Tab-separated table of C-alpha atoms and ligand atoms in Angstrom:
chain	number	residue	atom	x	y	z
L	1	MET	CA	-101.147	152.891	116.392
L	2	PRO	CA	-97.951	154.900	117.008
L	3	LYS	CA	-98.164	157.409	119.810
L	4	ASP	CA	-98.024	160.986	118.692
L	5	LEU	CA	-94.863	162.953	119.110
L	6	ASP	CA	-96.265	165.125	121.869
L	7	GLU	CA	-97.053	162.161	124.052
L	8	ASN	CA	-93.615	160.636	123.491
L	9	GLU	CA	-91.977	163.901	124.391
L	10	LYS	CA	-94.055	164.173	127.569
L	11	GLU	CA	-93.039	160.675	128.632
L	12	LEU	CA	-89.415	161.435	127.917
L	13	LYS	CA	-89.573	164.607	129.974
L	14	ALA	CA	-91.209	162.783	132.888
L	15	ALA	CA	-88.558	160.048	132.729
L	16	TYR	CA	-85.829	162.680	132.673
L	17	ALA	CA	-87.293	164.476	135.702
L	18	LEU	CA	-87.440	161.177	137.587
L	19	LEU	CA	-83.840	160.424	136.633
L	20	LYS	CA	-82.730	163.845	137.887
L	21	GLU	CA	-84.573	163.350	141.192
L	22	THR	CA	-83.108	159.851	141.675
L	23	GLN	CA	-79.654	161.171	140.870
L	24	ALA	CA	-80.037	163.957	143.448
L	25	GLN	CA	-81.105	161.441	146.085
L	26	LEU	CA	-78.203	159.170	145.231
L	27	ILE	CA	-75.717	162.015	145.620
L	28	GLN	CA	-77.291	162.932	148.970
L	29	SER	CA	-77.149	159.379	150.294
L	30	SER	CA	-73.575	158.815	149.099
L	31	LYS	CA	-72.559	162.008	150.886
L	32	LEU	CA	-74.103	160.631	154.058
L	33	THR	CA	-72.416	157.243	153.649
L	34	ALA	CA	-69.033	158.871	153.095
L	35	LEU	CA	-69.575	161.066	156.116
L	36	GLY	CA	-70.602	158.023	158.164
L	37	GLU	CA	-67.332	156.238	157.410
L	38	LEU	CA	-65.243	159.307	158.047
L	39	SER	CA	-67.124	160.077	161.260
L	40	ALA	CA	-66.622	156.663	162.794
L	41	GLY	CA	-62.853	157.139	162.693
L	42	LEU	CA	-62.831	160.833	163.505
L	43	ALA	CA	-65.203	160.668	166.437
L	44	HIS	CA	-63.201	157.881	168.009
L	45	GLU	CA	-59.831	159.591	167.529
L	46	LEU	CA	-61.065	162.976	168.742
L	47	ASN	CA	-62.911	161.757	171.780
L	48	GLN	CA	-59.845	160.623	173.667
L	49	PRO	CA	-57.725	163.794	173.519
L	50	LEU	CA	-60.859	165.825	174.128
L	51	THR	CA	-61.579	163.961	177.347
L	52	VAL	CA	-58.096	164.930	178.521
L	53	ILE	CA	-58.506	168.606	177.534
L	54	LYS	CA	-61.914	168.808	179.149
L	55	GLY	CA	-60.937	167.008	182.324
L	56	LEU	CA	-57.759	169.038	182.862
L	57	SER	CA	-59.294	172.398	182.067
L	58	GLN	CA	-62.179	171.712	184.458
L	59	TYR	CA	-59.674	170.726	187.116
L	60	LEU	CA	-57.618	173.893	186.572
L	61	LEU	CA	-60.742	176.043	186.551
L	62	ARG	CA	-61.788	174.638	189.929
L	63	SER	CA	-58.351	174.903	191.451
L	64	CYS	CA	-57.393	178.420	190.312
L	65	GLY	CA	-60.538	180.124	191.649
L	66	PRO	CA	-62.487	183.082	190.176
L	67	GLN	CA	-59.891	185.714	191.260
L	68	SER	CA	-57.166	184.283	189.051
L	69	GLN	CA	-56.387	186.203	185.854
L	70	ASP	CA	-56.582	182.925	183.924
L	71	HIS	CA	-60.073	182.106	185.170
L	72	GLU	CA	-61.878	183.597	182.126
L	73	LYS	CA	-59.483	181.936	179.674
L	74	LEU	CA	-59.965	178.561	181.332
L	75	LYS	CA	-63.715	179.044	181.209
L	76	LEU	CA	-63.442	179.595	177.452
L	77	ILE	CA	-61.470	176.350	177.071
L	78	VAL	CA	-64.117	174.428	179.014
L	79	GLU	CA	-66.915	175.973	176.919
L	80	ALA	CA	-65.070	175.239	173.675
L	81	SER	CA	-64.522	171.623	174.664
L	82	ASN	CA	-68.209	171.272	175.561
L	83	LYS	CA	-69.043	172.532	172.085
L	84	MET	CA	-66.628	170.010	170.536
L	85	GLU	CA	-68.238	167.273	172.539
L	86	GLN	CA	-71.603	168.238	171.008
L	87	VAL	CA	-70.158	168.025	167.489
L	88	ILE	CA	-68.663	164.617	168.247
L	89	LYS	CA	-72.022	163.407	169.555
L	90	HIS	CA	-73.623	164.534	166.279
L	91	LEU	CA	-70.929	162.681	164.328
L	92	MET	CA	-71.534	159.540	166.364
L	93	ILE	CA	-75.096	159.496	165.066
L	94	PHE	CA	-73.753	159.276	161.507
L	95	ALA	CA	-71.218	156.716	162.550
L	96	ARG	CA	-73.500	154.235	164.267
L	97	SER	CA	-73.744	151.016	162.336
L	98	GLU	CA	-76.415	149.092	164.200
L	99	THR	CA	-79.839	148.884	162.642
L	100	LEU	CA	-82.613	149.967	164.931
L	101	ALA	CA	-85.505	147.808	165.959
L	102	PHE	CA	-88.445	149.747	164.578
L	103	LYS	CA	-91.702	149.795	166.536
L	104	PRO	CA	-95.153	151.154	165.719
L	105	VAL	CA	-95.158	154.911	166.312
L	106	ASP	CA	-98.119	157.254	166.438
L	107	ILE	CA	-96.925	160.607	165.104
L	108	ASN	CA	-99.573	162.526	167.065
L	109	ASN	CA	-98.499	160.925	170.354
L	110	LEU	CA	-94.916	161.705	169.435
L	111	ILE	CA	-95.759	165.394	168.906
L	112	ASN	CA	-97.582	165.502	172.247
L	113	ASP	CA	-94.604	163.837	173.951
L	114	VAL	CA	-92.093	166.237	172.437
L	115	PHE	CA	-94.307	169.307	172.996
L	116	PRO	CA	-92.877	170.295	176.407
L	117	MET	CA	-89.406	170.363	174.828
L	118	VAL	CA	-90.670	172.446	171.900
L	119	LYS	CA	-92.220	174.927	174.344
L	120	GLU	CA	-88.996	175.041	176.313
L	121	LEU	CA	-87.000	175.778	173.138
L	122	LEU	CA	-89.288	178.624	172.133
L	123	VAL	CA	-89.882	180.045	175.575
L	124	SER	CA	-87.327	182.853	175.272
L	125	GLY	CA	-88.742	184.356	172.048
L	126	SER	CA	-92.302	185.532	171.577
L	127	VAL	CA	-93.315	182.637	169.368
L	128	GLU	CA	-96.904	181.455	169.252
L	129	ILE	CA	-97.259	177.687	168.853
L	130	VAL	CA	-100.181	176.188	166.947
L	131	LEU	CA	-100.911	172.449	166.940
L	132	ASP	CA	-103.222	171.069	164.276
L	133	LEU	CA	-103.179	167.291	164.656
L	134	LYS	CA	-105.530	165.178	162.528
L	135	PRO	CA	-105.751	161.381	162.646
L	136	VAL	CA	-102.700	159.691	161.092
L	137	PRO	CA	-101.859	156.053	160.391
L	138	THR	CA	-99.272	154.329	162.583
L	139	VAL	CA	-95.757	154.201	161.105
L	140	LEU	CA	-92.925	151.802	161.837
L	141	GLY	CA	-89.963	153.596	163.304
L	142	SER	CA	-87.865	154.881	166.128
L	143	ALA	CA	-89.771	157.411	168.251
L	144	GLY	CA	-86.462	158.732	169.647
L	145	ARG	CA	-85.000	159.445	166.217
L	146	LEU	CA	-88.206	160.982	164.917
L	147	GLU	CA	-88.391	163.228	167.988
L	148	GLN	CA	-84.868	164.358	167.157
L	149	VAL	CA	-86.042	165.392	163.678
L	150	VAL	CA	-88.853	167.507	165.154
L	151	ILE	CA	-86.480	169.127	167.633
L	152	ASN	CA	-83.947	169.927	164.884
L	153	ILE	CA	-86.610	171.557	162.730
L	154	VAL	CA	-88.068	173.515	165.665
L	155	ALA	CA	-84.590	174.700	166.691
L	156	ASN	CA	-84.076	176.040	163.151
L	157	ALA	CA	-87.493	177.711	163.209
L	158	LYS	CA	-86.548	179.405	166.451
L	159	ASP	CA	-83.353	180.795	164.912
L	160	ALA	CA	-85.358	181.980	161.894
L	161	MET	CA	-87.740	184.001	164.103
L	162	PRO	CA	-85.532	186.121	166.397
L	163	ASP	CA	-88.305	188.730	166.668
L	164	GLY	CA	-91.051	186.215	167.324
L	165	GLY	CA	-93.661	184.707	165.041
L	166	ARG	CA	-95.762	181.586	164.741
L	167	LEU	CA	-94.758	177.921	164.677
L	168	THR	CA	-97.344	175.496	163.345
L	169	ILE	CA	-97.105	171.735	163.680
L	170	SER	CA	-99.719	169.831	161.729
L	171	SER	CA	-100.334	166.213	160.905
L	172	PHE	CA	-102.743	164.445	158.569
L	173	THR	CA	-103.214	161.316	156.468
L	174	GLU	CA	-102.299	161.206	152.798
L	175	VAL	CA	-103.443	158.491	150.413
L	176	ARG	CA	-101.511	157.965	147.178
L	177	GLY	CA	-102.896	155.110	145.119
L	178	LYS	CA	-102.861	152.086	147.398
L	179	GLN	CA	-100.333	153.539	149.846
L	180	THR	CA	-101.269	155.463	152.961
L	181	PHE	CA	-98.843	157.917	154.563
L	182	ALA	CA	-98.560	159.869	157.786
L	183	ARG	CA	-97.744	163.486	156.973
L	184	LEU	CA	-96.208	165.968	159.315
L	185	ALA	CA	-95.593	169.629	158.570
L	186	VAL	CA	-93.656	172.106	160.673
L	187	SER	CA	-93.856	175.682	159.504
L	188	ASP	CA	-92.610	179.017	160.736
L	189	THR	CA	-93.174	182.658	159.864
L	190	GLY	CA	-89.441	183.399	159.969
L	191	CYS	CA	-86.858	184.841	157.612
L	192	GLY	CA	-87.308	182.141	154.943
L	193	ILE	CA	-84.574	180.488	152.882
L	194	PRO	CA	-83.134	182.163	149.762
L	195	GLU	CA	-83.281	180.064	146.552
L	196	ASP	CA	-79.505	179.480	146.309
L	197	VAL	CA	-79.346	178.315	149.945
L	198	LYS	CA	-82.363	176.015	149.654
L	199	GLU	CA	-80.581	173.382	147.599
L	200	ARG	CA	-77.812	173.029	150.167
L	201	ILE	CA	-79.644	172.906	153.495
L	202	PHE	CA	-79.620	169.090	153.725
L	203	ASP	CA	-75.854	168.935	153.089
L	204	PRO	CA	-73.724	167.840	156.055
L	205	PHE	CA	-71.963	170.843	157.650
L	206	PHE	CA	-73.848	173.399	155.579
L	207	THR	CA	-74.784	176.321	157.798
L	208	THR	CA	-75.453	180.006	157.343
L	209	LYS	CA	-75.111	180.591	161.074
L	210	GLU	CA	-72.155	182.413	162.541
L	211	ALA	CA	-69.128	180.398	163.599
L	212	GLY	CA	-69.703	178.586	166.854
L	213	LYS	CA	-73.494	178.775	166.555
L	214	GLY	CA	-74.494	176.049	164.097
L	215	THR	CA	-72.731	172.830	163.108
L	216	GLY	CA	-74.794	172.462	159.945
L	217	LEU	CA	-75.640	168.887	160.893
L	218	GLY	CA	-79.244	169.267	162.093
L	219	LEU	CA	-80.970	168.887	158.741
L	220	SER	CA	-78.591	166.332	157.241
L	221	ILE	CA	-79.134	164.123	160.292
L	222	SER	CA	-82.884	164.654	159.970
L	223	TYR	CA	-82.721	163.766	156.277
L	224	GLY	CA	-80.870	160.531	157.086
L	225	ILE	CA	-83.407	159.611	159.780
L	226	ILE	CA	-86.419	160.156	157.510
L	227	LYS	CA	-84.745	158.088	154.737
L	228	GLU	CA	-84.185	155.313	157.310
L	229	HIS	CA	-87.951	155.317	157.800
L	230	GLY	CA	-88.575	154.999	154.054
L	231	GLY	CA	-89.957	158.526	154.057
L	232	GLU	CA	-89.387	161.867	152.427
L	233	ILE	CA	-88.546	165.306	153.759
L	234	THR	CA	-88.985	168.394	151.627
L	235	VAL	CA	-88.862	172.117	152.201
L	236	GLU	CA	-90.968	174.959	150.950
L	237	SER	CA	-89.876	178.485	151.684
L	238	ALA	CA	-90.373	182.078	150.678
L	239	ALA	CA	-87.677	184.556	151.661
L	240	GLY	CA	-89.061	186.994	154.218
L	241	LYS	CA	-92.282	185.031	154.708
L	242	GLY	CA	-91.397	181.713	156.275
L	243	THR	CA	-90.513	178.081	155.819
L	244	ALA	CA	-92.333	174.774	155.986
L	245	PHE	CA	-90.798	171.325	156.268
L	246	HIS	CA	-92.973	168.456	155.045
L	247	ILE	CA	-92.359	164.897	156.182
L	248	THR	CA	-94.072	161.875	154.676
L	249	ILE	CA	-93.697	158.391	156.171
L	250	PRO	CA	-95.444	155.300	154.814
L	251	ALA	CA	-97.975	153.652	157.139
L	252	GLY	CA	-96.843	150.385	158.746
L	253	GLU	CA	-97.814	148.226	161.714
K	301	LIG	N1	-86.718	177.298	159.304
K	301	LIG	C1	-85.666	177.831	158.682
K	301	LIG	N2	-85.693	179.120	158.276
K	301	LIG	C2	-84.634	179.671	157.632
K	301	LIG	N3	-83.491	179.014	157.343
K	301	LIG	C3	-83.411	177.720	157.715
K	301	LIG	C4	-84.485	177.066	158.395
K	301	LIG	N4	-84.115	175.784	158.630
K	301	LIG	C5	-82.875	175.657	158.114
K	301	LIG	N5	-82.438	176.802	157.580
K	301	LIG	C6	-81.147	177.018	156.902
K	301	LIG	O1	-80.539	175.755	156.707
K	301	LIG	C7	-79.219	175.740	157.257
K	301	LIG	C8	-78.866	174.345	157.696
K	301	LIG	O2	-79.677	173.935	158.794
K	301	LIG	P1	-79.138	172.807	159.779
K	301	LIG	O3	-80.179	172.580	160.812
K	301	LIG	O4	-78.693	171.630	158.989
K	301	LIG	O5	-77.837	173.457	160.402
K	301	LIG	P2	-77.726	174.670	161.439
K	301	LIG	O6	-79.072	174.955	162.059
K	301	LIG	O7	-77.061	175.798	160.728
K	301	LIG	O8	-76.750	174.066	162.535
K	301	LIG	P3	-77.128	172.955	163.655
K	301	LIG	O9	-78.519	172.453	163.370
K	301	LIG	O10	-76.135	171.871	163.462
K	301	LIG	O11	-77.013	173.659	164.934
K	301	LIG	C9	-79.276	176.778	158.359
K	301	LIG	O12	-77.990	177.284	158.664
K	301	LIG	C10	-80.184	177.843	157.739
K	301	LIG	O13	-79.481	178.650	156.829
K	302	LIG	MG1	-80.238	173.357	162.833
């Protein structure tokens, strides 16, 4: 019996939504690939002259002494080259070509391991931290890279709550059909993300922070890392109320 029109239309709509989603992911991953290729060359070329600038300005800073009228200017050069070094380090992460040896990782252990660093990050603002860790399946991955994702998200949460607030890290198991996933959610009660900004936050170099403060690489790196783990990262946010990042990684031994 032929399917009725309604049902056909529903299927078509679902297929179209899936196509849109796949297309969005493809665009995101091709952006990252392009950036990876560009970064490999750039990072290499920039590192050498930067080493010279940094080395010489540090030398001059030491030798001219704090009384010199150029002392402050030299300090600015040293600080600026430190900042550039950070950006280059970020780029190197995109540029690396080796594939990592993945090992079994327990997300809850990872959160406990990274917790002192999270506390350290939030220590200056009056941010309450809530941990809500439920049993999760083991995932296959790189604990170091996954820790980096948590740190990136927490650093953003900190910036979103300059007047304090609450950071919640929770974990739990999700079962979808035959697949089991470890889920991790990091939420804040910060400024939230406006609709038009939301679609760009995972783009490399997208930042709303003032010049010199953000490189706009934190979330695009995190996105790449979660994709490497076969997982998903999504955001949910209400302007003025807060933001939650949800990470899903398939279970694996
Ligand atoms: N928790 C959050 N609350 C509000 N806005 C956020 C949050 N997380 C991310 N954003 C928005 O997403 C943008 C991109 O974040 P991303 O971490 O990629 O870069 P950044 O924080 O600006 O710079 P970087 O991480 O390189 O120092 C931020 O500039 C900010 O506008
Ligand atoms: Mg960031």
